[in-house]
Coordinates of C-alpha atoms in Angstrom, one line a residue:
Chain A
X1 CA 0.0 0.0 0.0
X2 CA 1.2 3.4 -0.7
X3 CA 1.1 4.6 2.8
X4 CA 3.7 2.0 3.8
X5 CA 6.1 3.3 1.1
X6 CA 6.0 6.7 2.7
X7 CA 7.1 5.4 6.1
X8 CA 9.9 3.3 4.6
X9 CA 11.3 6.4 3.0
X10 CA 11.4 7.2 -0.6
X11 CA 14.6 6.8 -2.7
X12 CA 16.0 9.9 -4.3
X13 CA 13.7 12.5 -2.8
X14 CA 14.6 15.9 -4.1
X15 CA 15.9 18.5 -1.6
X16 CA 13.0 20.1 0.2
X17 CA 14.0 23.6 -0.7
X18 CA 14.8 22.7 -4.3
X19 CA 11.5 21.0 -5.1
X20 CA 8.8 23.6 -6.0
X21 CA 5.7 21.5 -6.9
X22 CA 3.6 24.6 -7.4
X23 CA 5.1 26.8 -10.1
X24 CA 3.7 30.3 -9.9
X25 CA 3.4 32.4 -12.9
X26 CA 6.3 34.8 -12.9
X27 CA 4.3 38.1 -12.9
X28 CA 2.7 39.4 -9.7
X29 CA -0.7 38.0 -9.2
X30 CA -3.8 40.3 -9.3
X31 CA -4.6 39.5 -5.7
X32 CA -1.1 40.3 -4.4
X33 CA -1.4 43.6 -6.2
X34 CA -4.5 44.4 -4.2
X35 CA -2.3 44.0 -1.1
X36 CA -0.3 47.2 -1.9
X37 CA -0.5 49.8 0.9
X38 CA -2.2 52.5 -1.0
X39 CA -5.3 50.4 -1.3
X40 CA -5.5 48.6 2.0
X41 CA -5.3 50.2 5.5
X42 CA -1.8 51.0 6.7
X43 CA -2.6 48.9 9.7
X44 CA -3.0 45.8 7.5
X45 CA 0.6 44.8 7.7
X46 CA -0.7 41.7 9.4
X47 CA -2.5 40.8 6.2
X48 CA 0.4 39.6 4.2
X49 CA 0.3 37.7 0.9
X50 CA 0.1 33.9 0.9
X51 CA 3.6 32.7 0.1
X52 CA 2.4 30.2 -2.4
X53 CA -0.9 30.3 -4.3
X54 CA -2.7 27.1 -4.3
X55 CA -4.1 26.0 -7.6
X56 CA -6.7 23.3 -7.1
X57 CA -6.8 22.3 -10.8
X58 CA -3.1 21.6 -10.9
X59 CA -3.5 19.0 -8.3
X60 CA -6.3 17.3 -10.0
X61 CA -4.3 17.1 -13.3
X62 CA -1.6 15.0 -11.6
X63 CA -2.2 11.5 -12.7
X64 CA 0.2 9.0 -11.2
X65 CA 0.9 8.5 -7.6
X66 CA 4.5 8.0 -8.3
X67 CA 4.7 11.8 -8.9
X68 CA 3.0 12.4 -5.6
X69 CA 5.6 10.7 -3.4
X70 CA 8.5 13.0 -4.0
X71 CA 6.0 15.9 -3.8
X72 CA 4.8 14.7 -0.5
X73 CA 8.3 14.2 0.9
X74 CA 9.2 17.7 -0.3
X75 CA 6.1 19.1 1.5
X76 CA 7.0 17.3 4.8
X77 CA 10.7 18.2 4.2
X78 CA 9.6 21.8 3.4
X79 CA 7.9 22.1 6.8
X80 CA 10.9 20.5 8.5
X81 CA 13.2 23.0 6.8
X82 CA 11.1 25.8 8.4
X83 CA 11.8 24.2 11.8
X84 CA 15.5 23.9 11.0
X85 CA 15.8 27.7 10.6
X86 CA 14.0 29.3 13.5
X87 CA 16.1 32.5 13.1
X88 CA 14.4 33.2 9.7
X89 CA 11.2 35.3 10.2
X90 CA 8.1 33.5 9.1
X91 CA 6.6 34.6 5.8
X92 CA 3.6 36.8 6.4
X93 CA 0.0 35.9 5.8
X94 CA -1.6 32.5 5.7
X95 CA 0.3 29.5 4.5
X96 CA -1.7 27.1 2.4
X97 CA 1.0 24.3 2.4
X98 CA -1.3 22.0 4.4
X99 CA -4.0 22.2 1.8
X100 CA -1.6 20.8 -0.7
X101 CA -0.7 18.0 1.7
X102 CA -4.4 17.3 2.4
X103 CA -5.1 17.1 -1.4
X104 CA -2.4 14.6 -1.8
X105 CA -3.3 12.6 1.2
X106 CA -6.9 12.5 0.2
X107 CA -5.9 10.9 -3.1
X108 CA -3.5 8.5 -1.5
X109 CA -6.1 7.4 1.1
X110 CA -8.7 6.8 -1.5
X111 CA -12.2 6.3 -0.2
X112 CA -12.1 7.5 3.4
X113 CA -13.1 11.1 3.7
X114 CA -10.8 13.5 5.5
X115 CA -12.2 15.1 8.7
X116 CA -14.4 18.1 8.0
X117 CA -13.9 21.5 9.7
X118 CA -16.6 22.9 11.9
X119 CA -19.2 24.7 9.8
X120 CA -22.0 26.8 11.2
X121 CA -24.7 25.2 8.9
X122 CA -26.8 28.3 9.7
X123 CA -29.5 30.6 9.1
X124 CA -28.6 34.3 9.4
X125 CA -30.8 37.1 8.2
X126 CA -31.1 40.9 8.5
X127 CA -33.3 43.7 7.4
X128 CA -33.4 47.5 7.4
X129 CA -36.3 49.0 9.3
X130 CA -37.4 52.6 10.0
X131 CA -34.8 53.4 12.7
X132 CA -32.0 51.0 11.9
X133 CA -31.1 47.5 11.3
X134 CA -32.2 44.2 12.8
X135 CA -29.9 41.1 12.5
X136 CA -30.8 37.6 13.4
X137 CA -29.1 34.2 13.6
X138 CA -29.7 30.7 14.8
X139 CA -27.2 29.2 17.3
X140 CA -26.2 25.8 15.9
X141 CA -22.7 24.9 14.9
X142 CA -22.3 21.5 13.1
X143 CA -19.2 19.3 12.4
X144 CA -20.3 16.9 9.8
X145 CA -23.5 15.4 11.1
X146 CA -23.0 16.2 14.7
X147 CA -24.0 19.4 16.4
X148 CA -20.7 20.8 17.8
X149 CA -22.2 23.8 19.6
X150 CA -25.8 24.4 20.6
X151 CA -25.3 27.9 21.7
X152 CA -22.8 29.3 19.2
X153 CA -22.7 33.1 18.8
X154 CA -23.0 34.1 15.1
X155 CA -23.6 37.8 15.5
X156 CA -20.1 39.4 15.9
X157 CA -19.5 42.9 17.2
X158 CA -17.5 45.0 14.7
X159 CA -17.8 48.3 16.4
X160 CA -20.2 50.1 18.6
X161 CA -22.6 50.8 15.7
X162 CA -21.9 47.7 13.5
X163 CA -22.5 44.0 13.9
X164 CA -21.8 41.2 11.4
X165 CA -23.5 37.8 11.2
X166 CA -21.3 35.0 9.8
X167 CA -22.2 31.7 8.0
X168 CA -19.9 29.1 6.5
X169 CA -16.7 27.9 8.2
X170 CA -16.9 29.0 11.9
X171 CA -13.2 29.7 12.3
X172 CA -13.2 31.8 9.2
X173 CA -16.1 34.0 10.2
X174 CA -14.8 34.5 13.7
X175 CA -11.3 35.5 12.6
X176 CA -12.4 37.6 9.7
X177 CA -14.7 39.7 11.9
X178 CA -12.2 39.9 14.7
X179 CA -9.6 41.3 12.5
X180 CA -12.1 43.7 10.9
X181 CA -13.1 44.9 14.3
X182 CA -9.4 45.4 15.4
X183 CA -8.5 47.3 12.3
X184 CA -11.5 49.5 12.4
X185 CA -10.8 50.4 16.1
X186 CA -7.3 51.3 15.1
X187 CA -8.6 53.4 12.3
X188 CA -11.0 55.1 14.6
X189 CA -8.2 56.0 17.1
X190 CA -5.8 57.2 14.4
X191 CA -8.3 59.3 12.5
X192 CA -10.7 60.4 15.2
X193 CA -13.6 59.3 13.0
X194 CA -16.3 56.8 13.5
X195 CA -16.1 54.2 10.6
X196 CA -18.8 53.9 8.1
X197 CA -20.6 50.6 7.2
X198 CA -19.4 51.0 3.6
X199 CA -15.8 51.1 4.8
X200 CA -16.2 47.9 6.7
X201 CA -17.9 46.2 3.7
X202 CA -15.0 47.4 1.5
X203 CA -12.4 46.1 3.8
X204 CA -14.2 42.7 4.0
X205 CA -14.4 42.6 0.2
X206 CA -10.7 43.4 -0.2
X207 CA -9.6 40.8 2.4
X208 CA -11.9 37.9 1.1
X209 CA -11.1 38.6 -2.5
X210 CA -7.4 38.4 -1.9
X211 CA -7.8 34.8 -0.6
X212 CA -9.8 33.8 -3.7
X213 CA -12.7 32.0 -1.9
X214 CA -10.4 29.9 0.4
X215 CA -11.8 31.7 3.5
X216 CA -15.3 30.3 3.7
X217 CA -17.0 33.4 5.2
X218 CA -20.5 34.3 4.1
X219 CA -21.3 37.5 6.0
X220 CA -24.2 39.8 6.6
X221 CA -22.9 43.2 7.8
X222 CA -25.3 45.7 9.2
X223 CA -24.9 49.0 11.1
X224 CA -26.0 52.6 11.4
X225 CA -23.6 55.5 10.7
X226 CA -24.2 59.2 10.1
X227 CA -25.6 58.5 6.6
X228 CA -28.3 56.2 7.9
X229 CA -28.8 52.4 8.3
X230 CA -27.1 50.0 5.9
X231 CA -27.1 46.3 5.3
X232 CA -24.5 44.6 3.2
X233 CA -23.8 41.0 2.2
X234 CA -20.2 39.9 1.5
X235 CA -19.5 36.5 -0.2
X236 CA -16.5 34.3 0.3
X237 CA -15.1 35.2 -3.1
X238 CA -15.3 38.9 -2.3
X239 CA -18.6 40.0 -3.9
X240 CA -20.6 42.7 -2.1
X241 CA -24.3 43.5 -2.4
X242 CA -26.2 46.2 -0.6
X243 CA -29.8 45.2 0.1
X244 CA -32.8 46.1 2.2
X245 CA -33.2 42.5 3.5
X246 CA -31.0 39.5 3.1
X247 CA -30.4 35.9 4.4
X248 CA -27.4 33.7 4.1
X249 CA -26.3 30.2 5.1
X250 CA -27.8 26.8 4.4
X251 CA -31.3 27.9 5.7
X252 CA -31.2 31.1 3.6
X253 CA -33.8 29.9 1.1
X254 CA -36.3 29.1 3.9
X255 CA -35.6 32.5 5.6
X256 CA -35.8 34.4 2.4
X257 CA -39.3 33.1 1.7
X258 CA -40.5 34.7 4.9
X259 CA -38.6 38.0 4.2
X260 CA -39.8 38.2 0.7
X261 CA -43.4 37.8 1.7
X262 CA -43.6 40.2 4.6
X263 CA -40.9 42.8 4.2
X264 CA -42.0 46.4 3.7
X265 CA -39.8 49.5 3.9
X266 CA -39.8 51.6 7.1
X267 CA -41.2 49.0 9.4
X268 CA -41.5 49.6 13.2
X269 CA -38.9 48.0 15.5
X270 CA -41.2 45.3 17.1
X271 CA -42.6 44.2 13.8
X272 CA -39.2 44.0 12.3
X273 CA -37.9 41.9 15.2
X274 CA -40.8 39.6 14.8
X275 CA -40.2 39.3 11.0
X276 CA -36.5 38.5 11.5
X277 CA -37.2 36.0 14.2
X278 CA -39.8 34.4 12.0
X279 CA -37.3 34.1 9.1
X280 CA -34.7 32.5 11.3
X281 CA -37.3 30.2 12.7
X282 CA -38.2 29.1 9.2
X283 CA -34.5 28.2 8.7
X284 CA -34.4 26.3 12.0
X285 CA -37.4 24.2 11.2
X286 CA -36.7 23.7 7.5
X287 CA -32.9 23.2 7.4
X288 CA -31.0 20.5 9.3
X289 CA -27.9 22.6 9.6
X290 CA -29.8 25.3 11.7
X291 CA -31.3 24.9 15.0
X292 CA -31.4 25.8 18.7
X293 CA -32.1 29.4 19.7
X294 CA -32.6 32.6 17.8
X295 CA -30.3 35.6 18.6
X296 CA -31.3 39.1 17.6
X297 CA -29.4 42.3 17.4
X298 CA -31.2 45.6 16.9
X299 CA -29.0 48.5 15.9
X300 CA -30.3 52.1 15.9
X301 CA -28.6 55.4 16.0
X302 CA -29.1 55.7 19.7
X303 CA -28.3 52.2 21.0
X304 CA -27.6 48.5 20.2
X305 CA -29.8 45.8 21.7
X306 CA -28.1 42.5 21.6
X307 CA -30.7 40.0 22.6
X308 CA -29.1 36.6 23.2
X309 CA -31.2 34.5 23.2
X310 CA -34.4 36.2 21.8
X311 CA -36.1 32.9 21.7
X312 CA -35.0 29.7 23.4
X313 CA -35.4 26.3 21.7
X314 CA -38.2 24.3 23.3
X315 CA -36.2 21.1 22.6
X316 CA -33.8 21.0 25.5
X317 CA -32.7 18.0 27.5
X318 CA -33.4 19.8 30.8
X319 CA -29.8 19.7 32.0
X320 CA -29.1 22.6 34.2
X321 CA -25.5 23.6 33.3
X322 CA -25.3 26.2 36.1
X323 CA -23.7 24.7 39.1
X324 CA -23.4 27.8 41.3
X325 CA -23.7 27.2 45.1
X326 CA -25.7 29.7 47.2
X327 CA -23.7 32.0 49.5
X328 CA -23.3 30.4 52.8
X329 CA -22.8 26.9 51.6
X330 CA -19.2 27.1 52.9
X331 CA -19.0 28.6 56.4
X332 CA -17.6 32.1 56.5
X333 CA -15.0 32.2 59.4
X334 CA -13.7 35.7 59.2
X335 CA -14.0 38.7 56.8
X336 CA -11.6 41.6 56.1
X337 CA -12.5 44.5 53.8
X338 CA -9.8 46.7 52.4
X339 CA -11.2 49.5 50.3
X340 CA -9.2 50.4 47.2
X341 CA -9.2 54.1 46.8
X342 CA -8.7 55.6 43.4
X343 CA -8.0 59.3 42.8
X344 CA -9.2 61.1 39.7
X345 CA -6.0 62.8 38.5
X346 CA -7.1 64.4 35.2
X347 CA -10.2 64.3 33.1
X348 CA -10.3 65.2 29.4
X349 CA -13.1 65.1 26.9
X350 CA -12.3 64.8 23.1
X351 CA -14.9 65.2 20.5
X352 CA -15.0 62.7 17.7
X353 CA -15.8 63.6 14.1
X354 CA -19.0 61.8 13.1
X355 CA -18.4 62.1 9.3
Chain B
X1 CA -19.7 33.2 -22.4
X2 CA -18.8 30.1 -20.5
X3 CA -21.3 28.0 -18.6
X4 CA -22.6 29.8 -15.6
X5 CA -21.9 27.1 -13.1
X6 CA -18.2 27.3 -14.0
X7 CA -18.0 30.9 -12.7
X8 CA -16.5 31.0 -9.2
X9 CA -18.8 32.3 -6.5
X10 CA -21.6 34.6 -7.4
X11 CA -21.9 35.2 -11.1
X12 CA -23.5 38.2 -12.7
X13 CA -25.2 35.9 -15.3
X14 CA -26.1 38.9 -17.3
X15 CA -27.2 40.7 -20.3
X16 CA -25.3 44.0 -20.8
X17 CA -25.2 46.3 -23.8
X18 CA -24.3 49.7 -24.9
X19 CA -25.2 51.7 -28.1
X20 CA -24.3 55.1 -29.4
X21 CA -27.0 57.5 -30.7
X22 CA -27.0 61.0 -32.0
X23 CA -25.3 63.0 -29.2
X24 CA -24.6 60.3 -26.7
X25 CA -24.5 56.6 -25.5
X26 CA -27.0 54.4 -23.8
X27 CA -25.7 51.7 -21.6
X28 CA -28.0 49.1 -20.1
X29 CA -28.0 45.9 -18.0
X30 CA -30.3 43.5 -16.2
X31 CA -30.1 43.0 -12.4
X32 CA -29.8 39.4 -11.6
X33 CA -26.9 37.7 -9.8
X34 CA -26.8 33.9 -9.6
X35 CA -24.8 31.3 -7.7
X36 CA -23.9 28.2 -9.6
X37 CA -26.5 28.8 -12.3
X38 CA -29.2 27.5 -10.0
X39 CA -30.0 30.1 -7.3
X40 CA -30.6 33.7 -7.7
X41 CA -28.5 35.4 -5.1
X42 CA -29.7 38.9 -5.8
X43 CA -32.6 40.4 -7.8
X44 CA -31.3 43.9 -7.6
X45 CA -27.5 43.7 -8.1
X46 CA -26.0 46.8 -9.5
X47 CA -23.9 46.0 -12.6
X48 CA -23.6 49.6 -13.9
X49 CA -20.8 51.3 -12.1
X50 CA -20.0 55.0 -12.6
X51 CA -16.2 55.3 -12.9
X52 CA -16.3 59.0 -13.7
X53 CA -18.9 61.7 -14.4
X54 CA -19.6 60.7 -18.0
X55 CA -18.1 57.2 -18.1
X56 CA -20.0 54.1 -17.0
X57 CA -18.9 50.5 -17.0
X58 CA -21.0 47.4 -16.9
X59 CA -19.7 44.1 -15.7
X60 CA -20.1 40.4 -16.7
X61 CA -18.7 37.2 -15.3
X62 CA -17.7 36.6 -11.7
X63 CA -19.2 39.3 -9.5
X64 CA -16.3 39.3 -7.0
X65 CA -13.6 39.6 -9.8
X66 CA -15.6 42.3 -11.7
X67 CA -16.1 44.3 -8.6
X68 CA -12.4 44.0 -7.5
X69 CA -11.2 45.0 -11.0
X70 CA -13.7 48.0 -11.2
X71 CA -12.6 49.3 -7.7
X72 CA -8.9 49.2 -8.8
X73 CA -9.7 50.7 -12.3
X74 CA -11.9 53.6 -10.9
X75 CA -9.2 54.4 -8.3
X76 CA -6.5 54.5 -11.0
X77 CA -8.8 56.5 -13.3
X78 CA -9.4 59.0 -10.7
X79 CA -5.7 59.4 -9.9
X80 CA -5.1 59.8 -13.7
X81 CA -7.7 62.5 -13.9
X82 CA -6.2 64.4 -11.0
X83 CA -2.7 64.2 -12.5
X84 CA -3.9 65.3 -15.9
X85 CA -6.1 68.0 -14.4
X86 CA -8.8 67.1 -16.9
X87 CA -11.7 64.7 -17.1
X88 CA -10.4 61.3 -18.4
X89 CA -11.2 60.0 -21.9
X90 CA -13.5 57.0 -22.3
X91 CA -10.6 55.1 -23.9
X92 CA -8.5 55.6 -20.8
X93 CA -11.2 53.9 -18.6
X94 CA -11.4 51.1 -21.2
X95 CA -7.6 50.7 -21.4
X96 CA -7.3 50.4 -17.6
X97 CA -9.8 47.6 -17.6
X98 CA -8.1 45.9 -20.5
X99 CA -4.7 46.1 -18.8
X100 CA -6.0 44.5 -15.6
X101 CA -8.0 41.8 -17.5
X102 CA -5.2 40.9 -19.9
X103 CA -2.3 40.7 -17.5
X104 CA -4.3 38.7 -15.0
X105 CA -6.2 36.6 -17.4
X106 CA -5.2 33.3 -15.7
X107 CA -7.0 34.4 -12.5
X108 CA -9.9 36.6 -13.5
X109 CA -13.3 35.7 -14.9
X110 CA -14.6 39.2 -15.8
X111 CA -15.6 41.1 -18.9
X112 CA -16.7 44.7 -19.3
X113 CA -18.5 47.2 -21.5
X114 CA -17.4 50.8 -21.1
X115 CA -19.4 53.6 -22.5
X116 CA -19.3 57.3 -22.1
X117 CA -18.9 60.7 -23.6
X118 CA -15.7 62.9 -23.8
X119 CA -15.1 66.2 -25.5
X120 CA -12.4 64.8 -27.8
X121 CA -14.3 62.0 -29.6
X122 CA -17.9 62.3 -28.4
X123 CA -19.9 59.2 -27.6
X124 CA -18.0 55.9 -27.5
X125 CA -18.5 52.3 -26.7
X126 CA -15.7 49.9 -25.9
X127 CA -15.9 46.2 -24.9
X128 CA -13.1 44.4 -22.9
X129 CA -13.7 40.7 -23.2
X130 CA -12.6 37.9 -20.8
X131 CA -9.1 37.6 -22.2
X132 CA -8.4 41.2 -22.4
X133 CA -9.3 42.2 -26.0
X134 CA -10.3 45.8 -26.3
X135 CA -12.3 47.0 -29.3
X136 CA -14.5 49.9 -30.1
X137 CA -17.9 49.4 -31.7
X138 CA -20.9 51.6 -32.5
X139 CA -23.0 49.2 -30.3
X140 CA -22.1 46.0 -28.4
X141 CA -23.8 43.3 -26.5
X142 CA -22.2 40.9 -23.9
X143 CA -23.0 38.5 -21.2
X144 CA -24.7 35.1 -21.3
X145 CA -28.0 36.6 -22.4
X146 CA -26.5 38.4 -25.4
X147 CA -26.4 35.2 -27.4
X148 CA -30.3 35.4 -27.8
X149 CA -30.3 38.9 -29.2
X150 CA -27.5 39.0 -31.8
X151 CA -30.1 38.6 -34.5
X152 CA -32.3 41.3 -33.1
X153 CA -29.6 43.9 -32.5
X154 CA -28.0 43.2 -35.9
X155 CA -31.3 43.7 -37.7
X156 CA -32.7 46.7 -35.7
X157 CA -29.6 48.8 -35.2
X158 CA -29.3 51.9 -37.2
X159 CA -26.6 54.6 -37.0
X160 CA -27.6 58.1 -35.8
X161 CA -30.7 57.1 -33.8
X162 CA -32.5 59.6 -31.7
X163 CA -32.5 59.4 -27.9
X164 CA -36.0 57.9 -27.8
X165 CA -35.2 55.4 -30.6
X166 CA -32.0 54.4 -28.7
X167 CA -33.9 53.8 -25.5
X168 CA -36.5 51.7 -27.2
X169 CA -33.8 49.7 -28.9
X170 CA -31.9 48.9 -25.6
X171 CA -35.2 48.3 -23.7
X172 CA -36.5 45.8 -26.4
X173 CA -33.1 44.0 -26.6
X174 CA -32.8 43.6 -22.8
X175 CA -36.4 42.5 -22.5
X176 CA -35.9 39.8 -25.2
X177 CA -32.7 38.5 -23.6
X178 CA -34.2 38.5 -20.1
X179 CA -37.1 36.5 -21.5
X180 CA -35.0 33.8 -22.9
X181 CA -31.9 33.6 -20.6
X182 CA -32.4 32.0 -17.2
X183 CA -29.6 33.8 -15.5
X184 CA -30.7 37.3 -16.7
X185 CA -33.7 39.0 -15.2
X186 CA -34.9 41.5 -12.6
X187 CA -35.2 45.1 -13.7
X188 CA -33.6 46.9 -16.6
X189 CA -31.1 49.6 -15.8
X190 CA -30.4 52.1 -18.5
X191 CA -28.0 55.1 -18.2
X192 CA -28.1 57.8 -20.9
X193 CA -24.8 59.7 -21.1
X194 CA -24.6 62.9 -23.1
X195 CA -22.6 66.1 -22.9
X196 CA -25.0 67.3 -20.3
X197 CA -24.3 64.5 -17.9
X198 CA -25.7 61.0 -17.1
X199 CA -29.4 60.1 -16.5
X200 CA -30.4 56.8 -14.9
X201 CA -33.6 55.1 -16.0
X202 CA -35.0 52.0 -14.3
X203 CA -37.7 49.9 -15.9
X204 CA -39.2 47.3 -13.5
X205 CA -39.7 43.8 -14.8
X206 CA -43.4 44.1 -15.1
X207 CA -43.1 47.3 -17.2
X208 CA -40.8 45.8 -19.8
X209 CA -42.2 45.3 -23.3
X210 CA -43.8 41.9 -23.8
X211 CA -43.2 39.9 -26.9
X212 CA -45.9 37.2 -27.3
X213 CA -45.5 36.5 -23.6
X214 CA -49.2 36.6 -22.7

């Protein structure tokens, strides 16, 4: 079997640094051009360019497994070479070396599927109402056929006035929204301006486009800025659409039916909350990948109401996961209180530009 | 136009076209975006992008690629315009798109129609295809839905049309294509660009002309 031949070592394996299984075209790729500083934020030094671009089709074209052995050894050897030189700074950005290894391994271990990453399954939806934006999401995270998290939080905070729902690969949505939130906070501090929803959508678009769909993040971004309430959807390939109502995820078709039927412009807040809740509920009932509770987030110019959960699932197993003991369970023998006094030294108020 | 399911991510599907008339150009598109050729991901996607005051581009192919290219191109066009201290020519916008499409043809799946008016050459229409070919034509159609209206546009186009005749020509052509192509639909967006400026006309789906559809 082919796996045994790996462990026994392959003859004449080329040197790990010399073997370059993925030949890039010589000219700079379009995506790496988008990483230039005049287009992305100055703070985006963290967003480096992938050191090697993964071309899925090139791997499918490789026919014989004999070709794959030296490639595999070079991949493992390549990683070993990184360990051998710890003084070398790591190349910036994501490294997709392991995806190449996974593709080769998948073909060598023919038949058995590789382990799947945690996906959120998911129904997320959002709509614009009279005073702002309502976002809604279910709370089920699945890993294959198993529910990995029954109370997953899919509505992520981007800034005080913007929240983002994420569907697709859980890790990707969390990391992408975290990075967006950090970069916008830095932008806010550097420029003394509150960021606009359009800016956040544009940054998400640039980031996701640069990774060519490899980051599985299907996002609904909603918020209120000085120019009003806005709702955007960003796809994993980097496409952006601005809509009055939208739903994403595996339950999006079920949710969209509800929204299409009952959406009207300039709805009142309670009616809007009920409509979003109903649309997520349709996804929970009609889609296997969505379930558990409904979270809502109501964003207006004055305040944000993050309601988690807005509606709890009736299908629980009754297990009480709070194991707090009442005060007095352990006998109190003595008590000493030391007040920590803090002195107000200076106080300064700085106005922030709102546009 | 390759099969819609082969386009990565959200596809614009699309019927786009532009035609010159006496004194200006009319550029038009449908408003449907699809995913995998099966699901309509947006009924109201905006495919007509204003890159300058009197220059519009419409996009076909992968929505993500087209949006990314147009963002870069309109940034570069604005910079060029500031440096030249003059409004850019339509050929400049088209050339920027061609440069991006040609040099990155291995990675991009996007085509464009650029139409506009400039003082030097008046109304112009350019098409940049998938591989980066740039040509100028009196009128042009593109997108998956365009295959259904080659005969109609070839037969009905006349040079030096009036504004009303041009609008009717584009409206009819878009309606016919949207009626036959499954990945084109929604509303018809038309922009009329003349020396005076740009005017946006939206025709909802139920107000489009019907051709034996009843």
